[in-house]
Short mmCIF file of C-alpha atoms in Angstrom, two decimals:
data_model
loop_
_atom_site.label_atom_id
_atom_site.label_comp_id
_atom_site.label_asym_id
_atom_site.label_seq_id
_atom_site.Cartn_x
_atom_site.Cartn_y
_atom_site.Cartn_z
CA MET A 731 -4.79 26.20 -1.89
CA GLN A 732 -7.52 28.58 -3.33
CA ILE A 733 -11.20 28.64 -2.40
CA VAL A 734 -12.19 26.70 -5.45
CA ASP A 735 -9.70 23.82 -4.31
CA TRP A 736 -11.15 23.82 -0.95
CA ILE A 737 -14.61 23.49 -2.28
CA VAL A 738 -13.63 20.60 -4.56
CA LEU A 739 -11.71 18.91 -1.78
CA ILE A 740 -14.34 19.21 1.08
CA GLY A 741 -17.18 18.58 -1.27
CA THR A 742 -15.66 15.36 -2.61
CA LEU A 743 -14.91 14.01 0.88
CA LEU A 744 -18.25 15.00 2.30
CA PHE A 745 -20.00 13.37 -0.71
CA ILE A 746 -18.27 9.96 -0.07
CA VAL A 747 -19.04 9.94 3.61
CA ILE A 748 -22.61 11.02 3.31
CA TYR A 749 -23.21 8.68 0.32
CA GLY A 750 -21.75 5.76 2.09
CA SER A 751 -23.67 6.27 5.21
CA TYR A 752 -27.13 6.84 3.39
CA LYS A 753 -26.76 3.94 0.95
CA THR A 754 -25.96 1.39 3.66
CA ARG A 755 -27.80 2.37 6.77
CA GLY A 756 -29.72 -0.05 8.80
CA SER A 757 -27.64 -3.51 8.73
CA LYS A 758 -29.73 -5.74 10.80
CA ASN A 759 -27.54 -8.85 11.26
CA VAL A 760 -24.01 -10.09 10.99
CA ASN A 761 -24.21 -11.23 7.44
CA ASP A 762 -25.37 -7.84 6.20
CA PHE A 763 -22.63 -5.92 8.33
CA ILE A 764 -19.74 -8.23 7.75
CA LYS A 765 -20.54 -9.66 4.30
CA GLY A 766 -22.55 -7.05 2.82
CA GLY A 767 -25.54 -9.46 2.49
CA ASN A 768 -23.50 -11.26 -0.29
CA GLU A 769 -24.89 -8.76 -2.84
CA SER A 770 -21.74 -7.58 -4.62
CA ASN A 771 -21.17 -8.45 -8.24
CA TRP A 772 -17.69 -9.11 -9.82
CA TRP A 773 -16.81 -5.60 -10.97
CA THR A 774 -17.72 -4.04 -7.40
CA ILE A 775 -15.53 -6.85 -5.83
CA GLY A 776 -12.66 -6.11 -8.23
CA LEU A 777 -12.74 -2.35 -7.70
CA SER A 778 -13.12 -2.88 -3.90
CA VAL A 779 -10.12 -5.26 -3.85
CA MET A 780 -8.12 -2.74 -5.97
CA ALA A 781 -9.14 0.28 -3.78
CA THR A 782 -8.21 -1.66 -0.58
CA GLN A 783 -4.68 -2.16 -1.83
CA ALA A 784 -4.28 1.25 -3.51
CA SER A 785 -3.97 3.49 -0.33
CA ALA A 786 -2.87 7.06 -0.35
CA ILE A 787 0.63 5.65 -0.13
CA THR A 788 0.34 4.23 -3.73
CA PHE A 789 -0.35 7.65 -5.14
CA LEU A 790 2.10 9.49 -2.94
CA SER A 791 5.01 7.15 -2.81
CA THR A 792 4.89 5.35 -5.98
CA PRO A 793 5.46 8.39 -8.43
CA GLY A 794 8.35 9.36 -6.04
CA GLN A 795 9.70 5.82 -6.11
CA ALA A 796 9.80 5.93 -10.04
CA PHE A 797 11.12 9.59 -9.93
CA ASN A 798 14.17 8.26 -7.89
CA ASP A 799 14.62 4.77 -9.08
CA GLY A 800 12.65 4.31 -12.29
CA MET A 801 10.15 1.79 -13.37
CA GLY A 802 11.78 -1.36 -11.72
CA PHE A 803 9.16 -1.33 -8.86
CA VAL A 804 6.61 -2.66 -11.05
CA GLN A 805 8.36 -6.12 -10.93
CA PHE A 806 7.00 -6.29 -7.25
CA TYR A 807 3.62 -7.05 -8.87
CA ILE A 808 4.81 -9.63 -11.44
CA GLY A 809 3.55 -12.50 -9.31
CA LEU A 810 -0.01 -11.11 -8.87
CA PRO A 811 -1.89 -12.66 -11.77
CA LEU A 812 -0.50 -16.17 -10.74
CA ALA A 813 -1.45 -15.57 -7.08
CA MET A 814 -5.03 -14.53 -8.32
CA VAL A 815 -5.52 -17.73 -10.27
CA ILE A 816 -4.32 -19.98 -7.24
CA ILE A 817 -6.69 -18.08 -5.05
CA CYS A 818 -9.59 -18.41 -7.38
CA LEU A 819 -9.06 -22.17 -7.71
CA VAL A 820 -8.28 -23.14 -4.06
CA PHE A 821 -9.11 -20.47 -1.54
CA ILE A 822 -12.43 -19.12 -2.73
CA PRO A 823 -14.18 -22.39 -3.16
CA ILE A 824 -13.37 -23.61 0.31
CA TYR A 825 -14.33 -20.13 1.99
CA HIS A 826 -17.74 -20.20 0.32
CA LYS A 827 -18.37 -23.83 0.96
CA LEU A 828 -17.76 -23.41 4.72
CA LYS A 829 -19.87 -20.09 4.70
CA VAL A 830 -17.18 -18.36 6.82
CA TYR A 831 -17.27 -14.61 7.76
CA THR A 832 -13.42 -14.61 8.24
CA ALA A 833 -10.60 -16.60 6.61
CA TYR A 834 -9.41 -17.71 10.15
CA GLU A 835 -12.70 -19.70 10.81
CA PHE A 836 -11.47 -22.34 8.44
CA LEU A 837 -8.38 -22.81 10.61
CA GLU A 838 -10.37 -23.98 13.67
CA GLU A 839 -12.29 -26.52 11.59
CA ARG A 840 -9.03 -27.78 10.08
CA PHE A 841 -6.75 -27.45 13.31
CA ASP A 842 -8.02 -26.03 16.62
CA LEU A 843 -9.25 -22.92 18.32
CA LYS A 844 -5.66 -21.78 19.39
CA THR A 845 -4.30 -21.96 15.92
CA ARG A 846 -7.39 -19.86 14.61
CA SER A 847 -6.81 -17.36 17.34
CA LEU A 848 -3.11 -17.11 16.80
CA ALA A 849 -3.53 -16.51 12.95
CA ALA A 850 -6.16 -13.77 13.80
CA ILE A 851 -3.82 -12.16 16.26
CA LEU A 852 -0.93 -12.04 13.72
CA PHE A 853 -3.41 -10.46 11.28
CA LEU A 854 -4.54 -7.90 13.82
CA ILE A 855 -1.01 -6.80 14.78
CA GLN A 856 0.19 -6.36 11.35
CA ARG A 857 -3.01 -4.77 9.89
CA GLY A 858 -3.50 -2.47 12.81
CA LEU A 859 -0.19 -1.10 12.31
CA ALA A 860 -0.77 -0.71 8.53
CA ALA A 861 -4.04 1.02 9.17
CA GLY A 862 -2.19 3.74 11.20
CA ILE A 863 0.28 4.20 8.29
CA THR A 864 -2.39 4.52 5.86
CA ILE A 865 -3.79 7.61 7.85
CA PHE A 866 -0.35 8.86 8.57
CA ALA A 867 0.86 8.83 4.95
CA PRO A 868 -1.23 11.56 3.59
CA SER A 869 -1.22 13.56 6.82
CA ILE A 870 2.65 13.70 7.13
CA ILE A 871 3.02 14.87 3.55
CA LEU A 872 0.20 17.42 3.59
CA SER A 873 1.20 18.68 6.92
CA ALA A 874 4.79 19.44 5.59
CA VAL A 875 3.68 20.83 2.26
CA LEU A 876 0.61 22.90 3.32
CA GLY A 877 1.57 23.77 6.84
CA TRP A 878 -1.35 21.87 8.31
CA ASP A 879 -1.05 20.60 11.77
CA LEU A 880 -0.35 16.80 11.64
CA ILE A 881 -2.38 15.62 14.60
CA PRO A 882 -5.82 17.31 13.66
CA LEU A 883 -5.16 15.90 10.05
CA ASN A 884 -4.69 12.34 11.42
CA ILE A 885 -7.83 12.75 13.63
CA SER A 886 -9.94 14.24 10.77
CA ILE A 887 -9.12 11.37 8.25
CA GLY A 888 -9.70 8.75 10.88
CA LEU A 889 -13.02 10.20 11.95
CA LEU A 890 -14.37 10.53 8.28
CA VAL A 891 -13.62 6.75 7.64
CA ILE A 892 -15.04 5.85 11.12
CA ILE A 893 -18.32 7.57 10.31
CA TYR A 894 -19.46 5.48 7.37
CA THR A 895 -17.68 2.27 8.34
CA VAL A 896 -19.37 2.05 11.63
CA SER A 897 -22.70 3.12 9.86
CA GLY A 898 -22.71 0.47 7.13
CA GLY A 899 -19.97 -2.06 7.53
CA THR A 900 -18.79 -3.93 4.61
CA LYS A 901 -21.35 -2.80 2.30
CA ALA A 902 -20.51 0.92 2.94
CA VAL A 903 -16.78 0.22 2.25
CA SER A 904 -17.69 -1.53 -1.09
CA VAL A 905 -20.15 1.20 -2.14
CA THR A 906 -17.85 4.27 -1.43
CA GLN A 907 -14.83 2.49 -2.93
CA LYS A 908 -16.37 2.46 -6.45
CA GLN A 909 -16.73 6.26 -6.09
CA GLN A 910 -13.27 6.62 -4.78
CA MET A 911 -11.74 4.56 -7.54
CA ALA A 912 -13.66 6.82 -10.08
CA ILE A 913 -12.21 9.98 -8.33
CA ILE A 914 -8.69 8.39 -8.22
CA PHE A 915 -8.51 7.29 -11.93
CA SER A 916 -9.92 10.62 -13.12
CA GLY A 917 -7.42 12.61 -11.12
CA MET A 918 -4.35 10.51 -12.18
CA PHE A 919 -5.25 10.64 -15.80
CA ILE A 920 -5.68 14.44 -15.72
CA ALA A 921 -2.34 14.86 -14.05
CA PHE A 922 -0.71 12.72 -16.46
CA TYR A 923 -2.25 14.75 -19.33
CA LEU A 924 -1.03 17.97 -17.89
CA ILE A 925 2.43 16.77 -17.32
CA LEU A 926 2.67 15.86 -21.03
CA ASP A 927 1.12 19.35 -21.85
CA TYR A 928 3.58 21.21 -19.71
CA LEU A 929 6.56 19.56 -21.55
CA PRO A 930 8.38 21.91 -24.12
CA LYS A 931 6.74 21.70 -27.71
CA ASP A 932 9.79 20.10 -29.13
CA ILE A 933 9.61 17.10 -26.56
CA SER A 934 7.18 14.64 -27.88
CA PHE A 935 6.01 11.62 -25.79
CA VAL A 936 8.38 9.25 -27.44
CA LYS A 937 11.38 11.73 -26.98
CA ALA A 938 10.19 12.14 -23.27
CA LEU A 939 10.54 8.33 -22.96
CA LYS A 940 13.85 8.35 -24.57
CA ILE A 941 15.15 11.01 -22.00
CA ALA A 942 13.74 8.80 -19.03
CA GLY A 943 15.45 5.88 -20.66
CA ALA A 944 18.80 7.75 -20.95
CA SER A 945 18.55 8.60 -17.38
CA GLY A 946 18.05 5.02 -16.22
CA LYS A 947 14.37 5.37 -15.42
CA MET A 948 12.95 2.87 -18.00
CA ASP A 949 14.79 -0.20 -16.84
CA VAL A 950 11.54 -2.20 -16.03
CA LEU A 951 12.93 -5.70 -15.74
CA ASP A 952 16.05 -6.83 -13.95
CA PHE A 953 17.00 -10.68 -14.45
CA SER A 954 20.00 -10.40 -11.99
CA PHE A 955 20.45 -12.69 -8.97
CA ASP A 956 21.79 -10.00 -6.79
CA LEU A 957 20.21 -10.40 -3.39
CA ASN A 958 21.17 -6.82 -2.58
CA ASN A 959 18.87 -5.73 -5.35
CA ARG A 960 15.21 -5.28 -3.83
CA TYR A 961 13.37 -5.62 -6.93
CA THR A 962 14.19 -8.15 -9.64
CA ILE A 963 12.04 -10.43 -11.83
CA TRP A 964 12.89 -13.27 -9.27
CA THR A 965 11.77 -11.34 -6.09
CA GLY A 966 8.62 -10.59 -7.91
CA LEU A 967 7.85 -14.07 -9.31
CA LEU A 968 8.90 -15.76 -5.96
CA GLY A 969 8.72 -13.42 -2.95
CA GLY A 970 5.94 -11.21 -4.76
CA THR A 971 3.73 -14.32 -5.46
CA PHE A 972 3.96 -15.57 -1.91
CA LEU A 973 3.27 -12.03 -0.71
CA MET A 974 0.18 -11.65 -2.88
CA LEU A 975 -1.00 -15.13 -2.03
CA SER A 976 -0.88 -14.35 1.64
CA TYR A 977 -2.26 -10.78 1.32
CA PHE A 978 -5.26 -11.61 -1.02
CA GLY A 979 -5.78 -15.19 0.32
CA THR A 980 -5.50 -14.73 4.15
CA ASP A 981 -5.62 -11.15 4.89
CA GLN A 982 -9.19 -10.36 6.02
CA SER A 983 -9.19 -6.94 4.66
CA GLN A 984 -9.01 -8.50 1.24
CA VAL A 985 -10.88 -11.85 2.03
CA GLN A 986 -13.79 -9.78 3.23
CA ARG A 987 -14.08 -7.94 -0.05
CA TYR A 988 -14.65 -11.17 -2.12
CA LEU A 989 -16.74 -12.97 0.77
CA SER A 990 -19.31 -10.37 -0.26
CA GLY A 991 -19.88 -11.72 -3.66
CA LYS A 992 -23.14 -13.08 -4.80
CA SER A 993 -21.49 -16.42 -5.72
CA VAL A 994 -18.17 -18.24 -6.09
CA ARG A 995 -18.08 -17.04 -9.68
CA GLU A 996 -18.67 -13.48 -9.04
CA SER A 997 -15.91 -13.58 -6.26
CA GLN A 998 -13.50 -15.24 -8.78
CA LEU A 999 -14.25 -12.98 -11.66
CA GLY A 1000 -13.60 -9.90 -9.26
CA LEU A 1001 -10.13 -11.23 -8.32
CA ILE A 1002 -9.32 -12.01 -12.07
CA PHE A 1003 -10.36 -8.52 -12.82
CA ASN A 1004 -7.93 -7.16 -10.22
CA GLY A 1005 -5.26 -9.40 -11.45
CA LEU A 1006 -5.56 -8.21 -15.06
CA LEU A 1007 -5.82 -4.51 -14.09
CA LYS A 1008 -3.50 -4.05 -11.09
CA ILE A 1009 -0.10 -4.35 -13.02
CA PRO A 1010 -1.27 -1.85 -15.77
CA MET A 1011 -2.43 0.42 -13.06
CA GLN A 1012 0.84 0.36 -11.13
CA PHE A 1013 2.80 0.79 -14.31
CA PHE A 1014 0.74 3.92 -15.11
CA ILE A 1015 1.23 5.33 -11.79
CA LEU A 1016 5.11 4.78 -11.94
CA LEU A 1017 5.06 6.22 -15.47
CA VAL A 1018 3.39 9.35 -14.04
CA GLY A 1019 6.45 9.56 -11.63
CA VAL A 1020 8.87 8.97 -14.52
CA PHE A 1021 7.20 11.81 -16.54
CA VAL A 1022 7.52 14.15 -13.37
CA PHE A 1023 11.11 13.43 -13.81
CA VAL A 1024 11.19 14.42 -17.30
CA PHE A 1025 9.13 17.56 -16.45
CA TYR A 1026 11.97 18.65 -13.97
CA GLN A 1027 14.58 18.24 -16.59
CA PHE A 1028 13.12 21.34 -18.31
CA ASN A 1029 11.86 23.07 -15.14
CA THR A 1030 13.50 24.21 -11.86
CA SER A 1031 13.23 21.56 -9.13
CA PRO A 1032 14.43 22.00 -5.40
CA LEU A 1033 17.33 20.23 -3.96
CA ASN A 1034 15.12 18.48 -1.52
CA PHE A 1035 11.28 18.12 -2.15
CA ASN A 1036 10.51 18.29 1.56
CA PRO A 1037 9.53 22.18 1.97
CA LYS A 1038 9.79 21.92 5.79
CA ALA A 1039 13.41 20.70 5.50
CA THR A 1040 14.19 23.56 3.27
CA GLU A 1041 12.58 26.13 5.38
CA VAL A 1042 14.48 24.98 8.46
CA VAL A 1043 17.84 24.99 6.72
CA MET A 1044 17.41 28.46 5.21
CA SER A 1045 16.74 29.99 8.65
CA SER A 1046 19.78 28.20 10.09
CA GLU A 1047 23.62 28.83 10.09
CA ASN A 1048 23.88 26.32 7.34
CA LYS A 1049 21.92 28.61 4.94
CA ALA A 1050 25.17 29.60 2.87
CA ALA A 1051 26.26 26.01 2.43
CA TYR A 1052 22.91 25.02 1.27
CA LEU A 1053 22.47 27.94 -1.21
CA GLU A 1054 25.97 27.13 -2.66
CA LEU A 1055 24.85 23.60 -3.33
CA ASN A 1056 21.53 24.83 -4.79
CA LYS A 1057 23.60 27.14 -7.07
CA LYS A 1058 25.53 24.10 -8.44
CA HIS A 1059 22.22 22.26 -8.77
CA ILE A 1060 20.73 25.03 -10.89
CA ALA A 1061 23.75 25.14 -13.07
CA ILE A 1062 23.46 21.31 -13.74
CA GLU A 1063 19.84 21.75 -14.50
CA GLU A 1064 20.55 24.48 -17.14
CA ASP A 1065 23.32 22.26 -18.71
CA LYS A 1066 20.74 19.39 -18.90
CA LYS A 1067 18.07 21.41 -20.27
CA GLN A 1068 20.31 22.74 -23.19
CA LEU A 1069 21.54 19.08 -23.72
CA LEU A 1070 17.98 17.48 -23.99
CA HIS A 1071 16.81 19.87 -26.69
CA GLN A 1072 19.53 18.23 -28.86
CA ASP A 1073 19.51 14.77 -30.43
CA LEU A 1074 20.15 12.11 -27.83
CA SER A 1075 23.27 10.65 -29.48
CA SER A 1076 25.48 8.21 -27.58
CA GLU A 1077 27.96 11.14 -26.55
CA ASN A 1078 24.92 13.27 -25.26
CA ILE A 1079 23.56 10.34 -23.26
CA ALA A 1080 27.03 9.85 -21.64
CA VAL A 1081 27.05 13.62 -20.79
CA LEU A 1082 23.67 13.26 -19.37
CA LYS A 1083 24.47 10.30 -17.15
CA GLU A 1084 27.38 12.31 -15.89
CA LEU A 1085 25.26 15.38 -15.09
CA ASN A 1086 22.74 13.26 -13.29
CA ALA A 1087 25.39 11.54 -11.15
CA LYS A 1088 26.78 15.04 -10.18
CA ASP A 1089 23.35 16.04 -9.27
CA ARG A 1090 22.70 13.02 -7.20
CA VAL A 1091 26.01 13.87 -5.20
CA LEU A 1092 24.60 17.27 -4.65
CA LYS A 1093 21.30 16.00 -3.35
CA GLU A 1094 23.10 13.68 -0.92
CA GLU A 1095 25.22 16.52 0.42
CA ALA A 1096 21.96 18.61 0.78
CA LYS A 1097 20.54 15.78 2.93
CA LYS A 1098 23.75 15.80 5.22
CA ILE A 1099 23.24 19.55 5.65
CA ILE A 1100 19.50 19.01 6.65
CA SER A 1101 20.44 16.35 9.10
CA LYS A 1102 23.18 18.50 10.51
CA THR A 1103 20.72 21.28 10.90
CA ASP A 1104 18.14 19.21 12.56
CA ASP A 1105 18.39 15.38 12.91
CA ASN A 1106 14.53 15.12 13.40
CA LEU A 1107 13.84 16.50 9.90
CA GLU A 1108 13.03 14.06 7.12
CA THR A 1109 15.72 14.06 4.45
CA ASN A 1110 14.24 11.30 2.31
CA ASP A 1111 12.14 13.19 -0.04
CA LYS A 1112 10.64 10.53 -2.34
CA ASP A 1113 7.12 10.78 -0.83
CA TYR A 1114 7.07 14.51 -1.26
CA VAL A 1115 7.85 14.58 -5.07
CA PHE A 1116 4.51 14.09 -6.47
CA ILE A 1117 2.55 16.37 -4.04
CA TYR A 1118 5.10 19.06 -4.67
CA PHE A 1119 4.52 18.95 -8.39
CA ILE A 1120 0.76 18.98 -7.90
CA LEU A 1121 0.87 22.10 -5.48
CA ASN A 1122 3.21 24.20 -7.68
CA ASN A 1123 2.19 23.27 -11.15
CA LEU A 1124 -1.56 22.37 -11.38
CA PRO A 1125 -4.21 24.94 -12.10
CA ARG A 1126 -6.90 25.98 -9.39
CA GLY A 1127 -9.53 23.33 -8.78
CA LEU A 1128 -7.29 20.38 -10.01
CA ILE A 1129 -5.12 20.92 -6.84
CA GLY A 1130 -8.33 20.10 -4.85
CA LEU A 1131 -9.20 17.14 -6.86
CA LEU A 1132 -5.69 15.65 -6.66
CA LEU A 1133 -5.66 16.18 -2.88
CA ALA A 1134 -9.12 14.61 -2.81
CA VAL A 1135 -7.52 11.63 -4.80
CA ILE A 1136 -4.87 11.10 -2.17
CA LEU A 1137 -7.35 11.43 0.79
CA SER A 1138 -9.90 9.43 -1.01
CA ALA A 1139 -7.28 6.54 -1.34
CA ALA A 1140 -6.44 6.91 2.28
CA MET A 1141 -10.07 6.59 3.26
CA SER A 1142 -10.80 3.54 1.01
CA SER A 1143 -7.89 1.60 2.24
CA THR A 1144 -8.46 2.52 5.91
CA ALA A 1145 -12.11 1.73 5.77
CA SER A 1146 -11.32 -1.77 4.46
CA GLU A 1147 -8.61 -2.29 7.22
CA LEU A 1148 -11.01 -1.15 10.03
CA ASN A 1149 -13.87 -3.35 8.76
CA ALA A 1150 -11.63 -6.29 8.59
CA LEU A 1151 -9.99 -5.55 11.95
CA ALA A 1152 -13.43 -5.21 13.62
CA SER A 1153 -14.82 -8.47 11.97
CA THR A 1154 -11.85 -10.52 12.98
CA THR A 1155 -11.95 -9.30 16.55
CA THR A 1156 -15.60 -9.99 16.84
CA ILE A 1157 -15.88 -13.37 15.00
CA ASP A 1158 -12.58 -14.93 15.81
CA LEU A 1159 -11.81 -13.58 19.38
CA TYR A 1160 -14.83 -12.03 20.98
CA LYS A 1161 -17.53 -14.53 19.76
CA ARG A 1162 -15.52 -17.58 19.78
CA ASN A 1163 -13.31 -17.00 23.00
CA VAL A 1164 -15.49 -14.76 25.22
CA THR A 1165 -19.06 -15.57 24.48
CA LYS A 1166 -21.28 -17.53 22.08
CA ASP A 1167 -24.84 -16.85 23.66
CA TYR A 1168 -25.84 -13.45 22.36
CA ASP A 1169 -28.23 -12.70 19.22
CA GLN A 1170 -27.25 -11.24 15.83
CA ASN A 1171 -27.91 -7.57 16.88
CA HIS A 1172 -25.48 -7.85 19.75
CA TYR A 1173 -22.58 -9.08 17.43
CA VAL A 1174 -23.49 -6.20 14.98
CA LYS A 1175 -23.28 -3.72 17.78
CA MET A 1176 -19.97 -5.17 19.12
CA THR A 1177 -18.42 -5.00 15.46
CA LYS A 1178 -19.36 -1.36 15.40
CA TRP A 1179 -17.74 -0.82 18.74
CA PHE A 1180 -14.60 -2.74 17.70
CA THR A 1181 -14.51 -0.49 14.38
CA LEU A 1182 -14.48 2.48 16.62
CA GLY A 1183 -11.87 1.10 18.76
CA TRP A 1184 -9.63 0.06 15.95
CA GLY A 1185 -10.17 3.60 14.38
CA CYS A 1186 -9.13 5.19 17.31
CA LEU A 1187 -5.93 3.05 17.74
CA ALA A 1188 -5.08 3.64 14.21
CA ILE A 1189 -5.30 7.37 14.66
CA MET A 1190 -2.90 6.90 17.57
CA VAL A 1191 -0.45 4.90 15.60
CA ALA A 1192 -0.62 7.61 12.85
CA CYS A 1193 0.09 10.37 15.62
CA VAL A 1194 3.41 8.60 16.59
CA ALA A 1195 4.54 7.09 13.40
CA ASN A 1196 7.79 8.24 11.62
CA LEU A 1197 8.79 8.26 7.71
CA PHE A 1198 10.68 5.19 6.73
CA ASP A 1199 12.76 4.88 3.47
CA ASN A 1200 9.67 5.08 1.56
CA LEU A 1201 6.07 4.61 2.88
CA ILE A 1202 5.05 2.11 0.26
CA GLN A 1203 7.99 -0.04 1.18
CA LEU A 1204 7.19 0.27 4.87
CA VAL A 1205 3.65 -1.18 4.41
CA ASN A 1206 5.12 -4.08 2.32
CA ILE A 1207 7.74 -4.71 4.89
CA ILE A 1208 5.22 -4.89 7.79
CA GLY A 1209 3.25 -7.51 5.62
CA SER A 1210 6.22 -9.46 4.78
CA VAL A 1211 7.20 -9.93 8.35
CA PHE A 1212 3.90 -11.65 9.04
CA TYR A 1213 2.28 -12.89 5.76
CA GLY A 1214 4.67 -15.73 4.87
CA ASN A 1215 3.96 -17.38 8.17
CA VAL A 1216 0.19 -17.02 7.93
CA LEU A 1217 0.22 -18.18 4.36
CA GLY A 1218 2.14 -21.27 5.45
CA ILE A 1219 -0.46 -22.04 8.15
CA PHE A 1220 -3.15 -21.91 5.43
CA LEU A 1221 -1.17 -24.14 2.93
CA LEU A 1222 -0.64 -26.70 5.65
CA ALA A 1223 -4.48 -26.62 6.23
CA PHE A 1224 -5.14 -27.00 2.58
CA PHE A 1225 -2.66 -29.57 1.47
CA ILE A 1226 -0.73 -31.37 4.30
CA LYS A 1227 -3.69 -33.40 5.93
CA HIS A 1228 -1.61 -35.29 8.47
CA VAL A 1229 -0.35 -32.21 10.24
CA LYS A 1230 -2.46 -31.27 13.47
CA GLY A 1231 -3.04 -28.24 15.34
CA ASN A 1232 -0.49 -28.48 18.00
CA ALA A 1233 2.38 -28.84 15.48
CA VAL A 1234 1.11 -25.92 13.35
CA PHE A 1235 0.62 -23.64 16.50
CA TYR A 1236 4.14 -24.03 17.96
CA ALA A 1237 5.75 -24.08 14.46
CA ALA A 1238 4.01 -20.80 13.80
CA ILE A 1239 5.24 -19.19 16.96
CA ILE A 1240 8.85 -20.27 16.41
CA THR A 1241 8.69 -19.13 12.69
CA GLN A 1242 7.53 -15.66 13.64
CA ILE A 1243 10.52 -15.27 15.99
CA ILE A 1244 12.81 -16.38 13.29
CA ILE A 1245 11.44 -14.01 10.63
CA ILE A 1246 11.49 -10.96 13.03
CA ALA A 1247 15.13 -11.86 13.76
CA VAL A 1248 16.17 -12.31 10.10
CA TRP A 1249 14.45 -8.99 9.24
CA PHE A 1250 16.25 -7.02 12.05
CA SER A 1251 19.63 -8.66 10.89
CA ASP A 1252 18.99 -7.43 7.35
CA ILE A 1253 20.07 -10.62 5.82
CA LEU A 1254 17.58 -10.72 2.86
CA PRO A 1255 15.60 -8.19 0.96
CA TYR A 1256 12.11 -7.97 2.64
CA LEU A 1257 10.23 -9.71 -0.21
CA TRP A 1258 12.08 -13.01 0.46
CA LEU A 1259 10.60 -12.99 3.95
CA ASN A 1260 7.33 -14.20 2.52
CA LEU A 1261 8.84 -17.27 0.95
CA LEU A 1262 11.07 -17.91 3.96
CA GLY A 1263 8.34 -17.56 6.42
CA CYS A 1264 6.02 -19.93 4.62
CA MET A 1265 8.81 -22.62 4.04
CA ILE A 1266 9.99 -22.48 7.58
CA VAL A 1267 6.48 -22.86 9.25
CA MET A 1268 5.52 -25.78 6.92
CA LEU A 1269 8.83 -27.67 7.40
CA LEU A 1270 8.68 -27.06 11.23
CA ALA A 1271 5.18 -28.14 11.53
CA ILE A 1272 5.77 -31.32 9.57
CA MET A 1273 8.91 -32.13 11.61
CA ILE A 1274 7.00 -31.44 15.09
CA GLN A 1275 4.12 -33.64 13.79
CA LEU A 1276 6.54 -36.55 13.02
CA PHE A 1277 8.50 -36.17 16.13
CA THR A 1278 5.24 -36.29 18.40
CA SER A 1279 3.77 -39.11 16.29
CA GLU A 1280 6.97 -41.26 16.94
CA LYS A 1281 6.91 -40.48 20.59
CA LYS A 1282 3.38 -41.76 20.81
CA VAL A 1283 4.25 -44.94 18.98
#
């Protein structure tokens, strides 16, 4: 990090905070603060919806996911366009017709207060945890790579978001997310161009794709029915569709984005815009990771991309063993480099696969040495790949820009989450269960206080969080544990008219216990939890309703 990088990074972040606070100061009532005065047009909604989902985890973890496992993760998003169409046709018209501030208001009108409160609490639990992780994700990576202290980083990111979210509410979130998405897209396109430029002159774009394909990184679609395979076309179409339906249709952090639309049509166009652009965007981010992999076929890469882990091992008694592995790793890289400058014949591809397999074995052995040295060290280095590339290969100024991309993504997603958490707490719990007799100004003030409270809680979660297999997977796992149940409650409300509040309430509690048990037992890939939770709560509610109806007769 040079002075120019610090100027770019700090200047970008301060601009976002000051601009968001200035443009949206002085919200006088609940409608302005929570729904942005219903002034958003479709492209603002589309970008805001996209920015809410595209956290720093997307830009840190997704390239690393592709670097290790290839393009298959894009199947996770296959069900997104279908989910957007269903939400546009079913969810949005109902929300606008009822003029709700939160998605859960509808549940009281359809069922009862306790069902509304339960759904709101389930949202608050999972989104509160996710908010902490969206702060933690960039902090843990930057602290390891740059040597920054983790706790001050968590606090700094959290406070920056709290300032403009408390100041301007939903409108501040939407206004700043447009600027953040512009920064994010610019940074990622520049990074991709530089990766291509850094490849050897005889390696064209097409040949780079062939190298990635020969290494198993371009396997986009998997039609197998293997339940042990986390990402297939079927998990995307079924589990992914239900996850997206629940996330975009019932998660207040997303619902609040399109409830701010000028009209039903503007909200619908915003979601369709997101549905059309999201898969190409994720494909591109994964492709960046694949090309980082190709880049390191011609340039020296570390045995483990977590510099902190390497540093600790190199100052321990395991240094000699680690250096021996690294020596073999470098030898394999040299063999691959010579091979890839030749034609990719079937014989050469077979040799390449064999070399890649040997290198994977070396990296697994390196992880064992790291764990042996200090079992508290993070051995899984997927989330460190892209940031390592940025810091070691990009020119001055652009390092600051790419770090601004990562932190802007963290801020945009966290702002949406805090805004939604505070709105749900105020409208669904405080106003409905505690008191109803205060004026608009009181509820605006309480929403600001709840924003501050949730922001502080998210910072605390970030300070005690730990890396999982992959951060982007951790966020989706947390969502999948809760989303199917909540989606089932809403589908019952929309389509199964004879089911009443008591049946849904008890079915939802039982379902949540079952889903948590299934997740802990690791019976199914996490994406299937969305479909399973939705089906169980609907079937249980129908059965409980039939049973209670028969008893009354």
